[in-house]
Short mmCIF file of C-alpha atoms in Angstrom, two decimals:
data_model
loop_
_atom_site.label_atom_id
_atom_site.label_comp_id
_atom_site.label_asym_id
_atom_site.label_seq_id
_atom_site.Cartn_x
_atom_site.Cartn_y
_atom_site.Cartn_z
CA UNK A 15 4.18 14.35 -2.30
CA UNK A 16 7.61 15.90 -0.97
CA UNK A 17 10.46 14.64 -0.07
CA UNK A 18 12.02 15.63 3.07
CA UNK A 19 15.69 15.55 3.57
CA UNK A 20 17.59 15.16 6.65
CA UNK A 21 18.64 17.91 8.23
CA UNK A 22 22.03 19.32 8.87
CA UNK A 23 23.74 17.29 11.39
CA UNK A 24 25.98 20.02 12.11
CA UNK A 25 22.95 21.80 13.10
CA UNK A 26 22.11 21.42 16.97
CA UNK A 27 19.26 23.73 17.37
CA UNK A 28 16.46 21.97 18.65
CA UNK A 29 13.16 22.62 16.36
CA UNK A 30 9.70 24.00 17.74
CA UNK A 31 6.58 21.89 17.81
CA UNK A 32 2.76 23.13 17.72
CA UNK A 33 0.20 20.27 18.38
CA UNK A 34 -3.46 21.68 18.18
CA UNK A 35 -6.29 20.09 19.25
CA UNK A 36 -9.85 20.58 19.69
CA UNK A 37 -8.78 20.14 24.05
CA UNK A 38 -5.48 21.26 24.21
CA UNK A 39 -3.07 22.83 22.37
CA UNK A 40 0.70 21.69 23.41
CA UNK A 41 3.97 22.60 22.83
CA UNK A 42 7.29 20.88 22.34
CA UNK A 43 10.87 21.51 21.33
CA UNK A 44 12.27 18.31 19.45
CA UNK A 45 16.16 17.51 19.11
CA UNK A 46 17.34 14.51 17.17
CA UNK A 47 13.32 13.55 17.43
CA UNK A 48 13.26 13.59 21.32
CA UNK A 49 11.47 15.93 22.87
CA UNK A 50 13.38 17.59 25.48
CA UNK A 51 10.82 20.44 26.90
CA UNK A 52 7.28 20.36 26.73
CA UNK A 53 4.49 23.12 27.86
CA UNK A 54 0.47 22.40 27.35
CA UNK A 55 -2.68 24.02 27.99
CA UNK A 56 -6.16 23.40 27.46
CA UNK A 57 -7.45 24.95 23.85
CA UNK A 58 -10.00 28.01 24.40
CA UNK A 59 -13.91 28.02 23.69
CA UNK A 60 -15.12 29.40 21.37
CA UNK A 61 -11.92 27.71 19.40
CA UNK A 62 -12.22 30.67 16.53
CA UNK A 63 -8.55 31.23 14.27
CA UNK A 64 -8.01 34.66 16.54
CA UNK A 65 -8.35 32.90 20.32
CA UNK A 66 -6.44 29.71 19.00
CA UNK A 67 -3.50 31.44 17.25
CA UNK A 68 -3.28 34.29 20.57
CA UNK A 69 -3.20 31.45 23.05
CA UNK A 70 -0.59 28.88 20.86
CA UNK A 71 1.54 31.62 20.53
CA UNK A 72 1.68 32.25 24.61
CA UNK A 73 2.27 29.14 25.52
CA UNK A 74 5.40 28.32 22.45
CA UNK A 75 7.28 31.41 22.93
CA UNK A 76 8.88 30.57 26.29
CA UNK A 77 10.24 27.93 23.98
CA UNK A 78 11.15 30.21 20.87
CA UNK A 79 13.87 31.92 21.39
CA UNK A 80 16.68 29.03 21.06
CA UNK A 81 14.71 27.32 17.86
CA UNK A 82 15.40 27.18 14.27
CA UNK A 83 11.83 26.25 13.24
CA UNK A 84 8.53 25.74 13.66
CA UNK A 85 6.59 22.82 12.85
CA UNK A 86 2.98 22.50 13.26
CA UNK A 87 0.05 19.51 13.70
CA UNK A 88 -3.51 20.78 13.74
CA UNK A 89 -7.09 18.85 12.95
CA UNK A 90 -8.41 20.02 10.07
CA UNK A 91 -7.61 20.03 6.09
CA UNK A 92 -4.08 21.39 6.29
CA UNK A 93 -3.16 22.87 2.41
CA UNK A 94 0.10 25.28 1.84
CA UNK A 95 0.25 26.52 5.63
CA UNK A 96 -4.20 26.88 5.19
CA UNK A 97 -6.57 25.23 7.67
CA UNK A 98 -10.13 24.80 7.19
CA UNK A 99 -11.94 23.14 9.35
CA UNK A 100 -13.50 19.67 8.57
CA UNK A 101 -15.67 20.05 12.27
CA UNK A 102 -16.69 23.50 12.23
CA UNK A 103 -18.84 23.16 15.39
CA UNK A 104 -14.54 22.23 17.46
CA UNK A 105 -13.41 25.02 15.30
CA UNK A 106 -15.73 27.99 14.37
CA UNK A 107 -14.65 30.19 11.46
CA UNK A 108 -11.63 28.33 10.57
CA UNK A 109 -11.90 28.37 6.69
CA UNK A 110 -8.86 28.57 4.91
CA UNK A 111 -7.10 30.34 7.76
CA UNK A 112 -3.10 31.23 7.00
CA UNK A 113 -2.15 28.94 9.82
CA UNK A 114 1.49 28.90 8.90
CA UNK A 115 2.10 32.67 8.19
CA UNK A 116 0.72 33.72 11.44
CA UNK A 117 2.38 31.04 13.72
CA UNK A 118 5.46 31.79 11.77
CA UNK A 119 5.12 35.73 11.87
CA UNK A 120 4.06 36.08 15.50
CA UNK A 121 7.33 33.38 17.14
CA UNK A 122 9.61 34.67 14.20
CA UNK A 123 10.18 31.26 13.05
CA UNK A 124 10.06 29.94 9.43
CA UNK A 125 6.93 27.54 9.68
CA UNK A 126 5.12 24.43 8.36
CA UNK A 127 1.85 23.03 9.20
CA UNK A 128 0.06 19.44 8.80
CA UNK A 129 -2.84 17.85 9.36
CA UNK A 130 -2.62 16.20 12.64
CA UNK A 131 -3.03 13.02 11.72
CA UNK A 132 -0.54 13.21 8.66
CA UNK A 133 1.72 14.90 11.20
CA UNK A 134 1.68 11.83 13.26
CA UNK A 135 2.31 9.65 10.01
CA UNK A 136 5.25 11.54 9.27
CA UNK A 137 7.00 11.18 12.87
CA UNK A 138 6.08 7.38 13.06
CA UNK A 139 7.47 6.38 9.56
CA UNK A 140 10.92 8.95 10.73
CA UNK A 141 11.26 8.07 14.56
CA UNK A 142 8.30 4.99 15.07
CA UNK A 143 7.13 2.17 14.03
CA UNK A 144 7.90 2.66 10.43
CA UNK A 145 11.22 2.93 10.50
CA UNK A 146 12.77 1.37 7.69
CA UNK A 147 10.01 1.09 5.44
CA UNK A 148 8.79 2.94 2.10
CA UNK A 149 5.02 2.64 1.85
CA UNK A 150 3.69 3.23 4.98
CA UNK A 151 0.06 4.41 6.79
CA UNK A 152 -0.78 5.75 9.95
CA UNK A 153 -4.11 4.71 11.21
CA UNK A 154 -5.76 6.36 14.16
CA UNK A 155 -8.98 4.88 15.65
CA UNK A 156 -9.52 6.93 18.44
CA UNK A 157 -13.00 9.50 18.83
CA UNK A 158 -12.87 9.60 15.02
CA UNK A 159 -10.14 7.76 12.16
CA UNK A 160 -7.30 9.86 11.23
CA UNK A 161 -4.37 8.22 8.61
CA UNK A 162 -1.31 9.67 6.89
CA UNK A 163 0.45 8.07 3.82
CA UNK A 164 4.03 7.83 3.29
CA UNK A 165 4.55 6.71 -0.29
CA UNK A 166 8.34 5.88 -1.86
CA UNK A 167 9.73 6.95 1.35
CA UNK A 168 7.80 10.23 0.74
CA UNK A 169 4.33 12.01 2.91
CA UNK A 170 1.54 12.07 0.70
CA UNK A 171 0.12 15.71 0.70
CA UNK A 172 -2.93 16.45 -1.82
CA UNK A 173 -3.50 20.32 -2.63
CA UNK A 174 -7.01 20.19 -1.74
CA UNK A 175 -5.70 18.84 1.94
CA UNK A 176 -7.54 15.48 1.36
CA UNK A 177 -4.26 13.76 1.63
CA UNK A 178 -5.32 10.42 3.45
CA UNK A 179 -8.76 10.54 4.82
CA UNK A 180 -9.43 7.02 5.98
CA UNK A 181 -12.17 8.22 7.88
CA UNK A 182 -14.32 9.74 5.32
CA UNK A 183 -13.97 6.69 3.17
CA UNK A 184 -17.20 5.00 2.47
CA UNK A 185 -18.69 1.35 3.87
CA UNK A 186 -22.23 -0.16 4.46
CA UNK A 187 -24.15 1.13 6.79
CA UNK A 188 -24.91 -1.38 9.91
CA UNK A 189 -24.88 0.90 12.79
CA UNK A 190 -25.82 4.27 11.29
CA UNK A 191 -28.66 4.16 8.46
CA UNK A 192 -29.44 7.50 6.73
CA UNK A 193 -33.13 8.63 5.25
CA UNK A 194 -31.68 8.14 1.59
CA UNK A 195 -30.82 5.09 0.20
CA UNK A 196 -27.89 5.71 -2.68
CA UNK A 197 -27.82 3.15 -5.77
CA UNK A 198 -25.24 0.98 -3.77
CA UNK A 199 -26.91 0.93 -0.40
CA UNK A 200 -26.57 2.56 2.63
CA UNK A 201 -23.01 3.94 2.77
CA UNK A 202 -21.51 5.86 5.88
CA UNK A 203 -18.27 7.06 5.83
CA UNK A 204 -16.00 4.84 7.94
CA UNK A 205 -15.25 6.32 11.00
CA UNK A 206 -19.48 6.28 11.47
CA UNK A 207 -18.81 2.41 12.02
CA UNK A 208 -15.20 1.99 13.49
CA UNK A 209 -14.37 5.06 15.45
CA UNK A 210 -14.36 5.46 19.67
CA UNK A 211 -17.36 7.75 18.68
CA UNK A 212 -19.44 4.40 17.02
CA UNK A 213 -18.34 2.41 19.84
CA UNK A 214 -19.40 4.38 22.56
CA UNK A 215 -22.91 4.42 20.95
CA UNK A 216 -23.15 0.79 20.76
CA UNK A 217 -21.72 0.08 23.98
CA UNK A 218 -24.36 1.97 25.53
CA UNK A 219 -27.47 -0.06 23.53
CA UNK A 220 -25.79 -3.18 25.85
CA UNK A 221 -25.71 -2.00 28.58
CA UNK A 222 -21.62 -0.77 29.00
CA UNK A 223 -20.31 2.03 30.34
CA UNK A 224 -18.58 3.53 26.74
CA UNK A 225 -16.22 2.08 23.71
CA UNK A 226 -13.59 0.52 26.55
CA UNK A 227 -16.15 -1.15 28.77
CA UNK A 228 -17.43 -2.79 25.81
CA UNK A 229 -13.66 -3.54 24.45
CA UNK A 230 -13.03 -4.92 27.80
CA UNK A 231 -15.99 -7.19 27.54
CA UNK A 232 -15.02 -8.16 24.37
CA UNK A 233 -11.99 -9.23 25.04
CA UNK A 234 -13.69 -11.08 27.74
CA UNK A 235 -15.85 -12.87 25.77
CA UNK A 236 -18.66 -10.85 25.83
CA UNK A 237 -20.42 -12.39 22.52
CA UNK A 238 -22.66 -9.27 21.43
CA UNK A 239 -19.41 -6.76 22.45
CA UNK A 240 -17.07 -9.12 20.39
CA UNK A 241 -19.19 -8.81 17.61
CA UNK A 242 -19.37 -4.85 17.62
CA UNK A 243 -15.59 -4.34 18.46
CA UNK A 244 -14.76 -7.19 15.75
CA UNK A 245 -17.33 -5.37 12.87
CA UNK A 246 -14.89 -2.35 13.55
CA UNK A 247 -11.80 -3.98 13.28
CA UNK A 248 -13.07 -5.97 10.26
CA UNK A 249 -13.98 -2.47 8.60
CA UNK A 250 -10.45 -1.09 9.18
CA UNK A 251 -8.86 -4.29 7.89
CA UNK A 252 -10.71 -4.39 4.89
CA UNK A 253 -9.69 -0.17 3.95
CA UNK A 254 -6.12 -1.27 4.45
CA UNK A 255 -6.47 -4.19 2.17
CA UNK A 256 -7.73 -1.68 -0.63
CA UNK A 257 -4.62 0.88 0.05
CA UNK A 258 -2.40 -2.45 0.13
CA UNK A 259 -3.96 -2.75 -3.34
CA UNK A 260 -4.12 -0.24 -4.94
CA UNK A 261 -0.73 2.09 -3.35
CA UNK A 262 1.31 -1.11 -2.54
CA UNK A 263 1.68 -0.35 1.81
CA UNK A 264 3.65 -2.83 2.40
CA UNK A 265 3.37 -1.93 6.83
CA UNK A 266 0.17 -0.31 8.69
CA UNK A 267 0.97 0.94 12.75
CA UNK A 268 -2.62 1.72 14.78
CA UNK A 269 -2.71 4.19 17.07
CA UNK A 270 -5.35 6.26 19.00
CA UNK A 271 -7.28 4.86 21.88
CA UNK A 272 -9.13 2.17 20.06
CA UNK A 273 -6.15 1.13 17.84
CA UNK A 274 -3.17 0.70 20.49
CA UNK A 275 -5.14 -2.25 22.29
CA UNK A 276 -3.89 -5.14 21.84
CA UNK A 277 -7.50 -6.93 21.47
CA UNK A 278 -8.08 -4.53 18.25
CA UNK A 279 -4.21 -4.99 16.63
CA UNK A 280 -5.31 -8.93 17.01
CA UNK A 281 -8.99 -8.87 15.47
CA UNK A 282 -7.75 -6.50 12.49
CA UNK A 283 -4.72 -9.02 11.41
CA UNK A 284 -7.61 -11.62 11.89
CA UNK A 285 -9.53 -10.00 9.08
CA UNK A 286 -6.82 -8.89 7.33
CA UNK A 287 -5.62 -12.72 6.43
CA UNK A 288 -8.83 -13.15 4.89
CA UNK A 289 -7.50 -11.32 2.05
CA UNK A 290 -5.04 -12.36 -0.69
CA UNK A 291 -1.54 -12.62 0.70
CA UNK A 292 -0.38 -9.82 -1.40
CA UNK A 293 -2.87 -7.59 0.32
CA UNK A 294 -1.80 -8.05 3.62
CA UNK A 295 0.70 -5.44 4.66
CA UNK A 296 2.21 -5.93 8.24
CA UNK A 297 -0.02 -4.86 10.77
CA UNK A 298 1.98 -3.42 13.71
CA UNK A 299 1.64 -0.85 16.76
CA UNK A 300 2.35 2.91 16.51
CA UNK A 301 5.10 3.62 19.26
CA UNK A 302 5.91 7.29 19.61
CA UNK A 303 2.14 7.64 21.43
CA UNK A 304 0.46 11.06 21.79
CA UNK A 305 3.63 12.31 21.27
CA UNK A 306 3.97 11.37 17.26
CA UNK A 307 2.18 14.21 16.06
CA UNK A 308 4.36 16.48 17.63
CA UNK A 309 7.56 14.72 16.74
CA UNK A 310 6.45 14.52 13.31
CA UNK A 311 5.83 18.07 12.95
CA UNK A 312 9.04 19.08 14.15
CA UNK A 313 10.78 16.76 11.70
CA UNK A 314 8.25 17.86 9.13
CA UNK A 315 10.02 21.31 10.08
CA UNK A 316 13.45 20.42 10.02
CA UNK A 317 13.33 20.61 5.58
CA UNK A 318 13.06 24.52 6.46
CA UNK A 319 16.03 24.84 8.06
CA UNK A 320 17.82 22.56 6.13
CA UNK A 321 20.44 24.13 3.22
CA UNK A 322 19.43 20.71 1.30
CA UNK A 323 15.90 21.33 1.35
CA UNK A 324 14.15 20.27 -1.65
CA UNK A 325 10.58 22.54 -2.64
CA UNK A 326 7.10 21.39 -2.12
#
């Protein structure tokens, strides 16, 4: 884990933001965690390191020149400034790719790079919905489940890049039974049974369009929809009870498509107060958007910059 410090007041600069994403790559600067200018454009196909790198680098340097650094949120195990790919059929030939010393070489910016999703963690717990707390989590539930940790006011980061995946976590298997059956049962990893992705696939078995038809139906009081869209809700609440357990998160925001509806932030404190009291951290809203991974990433970036900056 590292601490980051905050950074020079004195300094107005604004700081340079990367977001990269398996459909668009976009580009920000960020002053006093606003983002004042923004540029985006659509990620290229195949997304190998060489096209992705060449075309981030285009569209950020309009926005280089007046910058002090460069902070960077990309999908992906993110490990010292190295990406490899955890979906190598988005991102072709992205295995332990120098991310950071490229992006930082090419705009002539120092650099930093996160996991997207950790990225996001980072700018809710500075500029969101976790202001003012100390153990905090990130959940997105969105076409797969993303998280981020902050722990003792501090963003988890793991050497190996496994830092917080919620995703990959392991539940039993309703929706998506494998050939094998492992000593405990059929286990999935989460995101199998929670995600947009899972949703989509059962919406369409009843007869609904994809994941929001059937979340609208639910909500509705659609019995079979309210079932599926509860299960996932029930899932995530139950993984947050374990981290409430075993790291002490005292407040949880949801974000991604899935997460930020209202109907979901409602059936996952539902399941939640099933649990001990003690295991129940505050369940809230993310608030900085599609924009969090960006501002976190910038603030992420700010530590470079900074003459207090404190080593990883």
């Amino acid at each position: 884990m590292t601490d980051l410090p905050a950074a020079d007041p004195s300094v107005s600069s604004p700081l340079l933001a990367l977001d990269i994403g398996g459909t668009s790559i976009r580009a920000a600067q960020v002053v006093d965690g606003q983002i004042v200018r923004r540029l985006e454009t659509r990620t290229p196909k195949p997304s190998t390191p060489g096209s992705v790198i060449l075309a981030a680098t285009e569209l950020a340097r309009p926005l280089a020149a007046e910058c002090r650094a460069l902070g960077v949120a990309c999908a992906g195990a993110v490990a010292g400034g190295r990406v490899t790919a955890t979906a190598a059929h988005t991102f072709p030939g992205w295995t332990d790719i120098p991310l950071s010393a490229e992006l930082g070489e090419q705009l002539n910016l120092p650099c930093s790079a996160l996991n997207d999703a950790r990225a996001a963690a980072w700018g809710e717990y500075a500029a969101g919905a976790g202001w003012g707390s100390r153990e905090f989590m990130f959940i997105t539930v969105s076409t797969g489940v993303g998280a981020g940790l902050i722990l003792d006011g501090r963003l988890h980061l793991a050497g190996n890049g496994l830092d917080a995946e919620l995703g990959f976590v392991s539940v039993p298997a309703l929706w998506h039974p494998g050939s094998d059956v492992p000593p405990l049962g059929q286990l999935v990893p989460l995101e199998f049974e929670t995600s947009g992705t899972a949703l989509n696939a059962r919406a369409a078995l009843h007869a609904h369009q994809n994941a929001r038809a059937l979340a609208d139906a639910a909500e509705a009081g659609d019995v079979q929809a309210d079932a599926d869209y509860t299960r996932s809700a029930a899932l995530i609440a139950w993984k947050v009870a374990d981290l409430a357990a075993m790291l002490g998160i005292t407040r949880a925001a949801l974000g991604g498509s899935v997460g930020l509806r209202i109907g979901y932030l409602e059936r996952v404190r539902s399941a939640l107060a099933h649990f001990p009291e003690r295991y129940q951290p505050q369940i809230v809203h993310a608030e900085l958007g599609a924009d969090a991974g960006l501002i976190g990433a910038a603030l992420w970036a700010a530590r470079l910059s900074s003459p207090t900056r404190q080593r990883s």
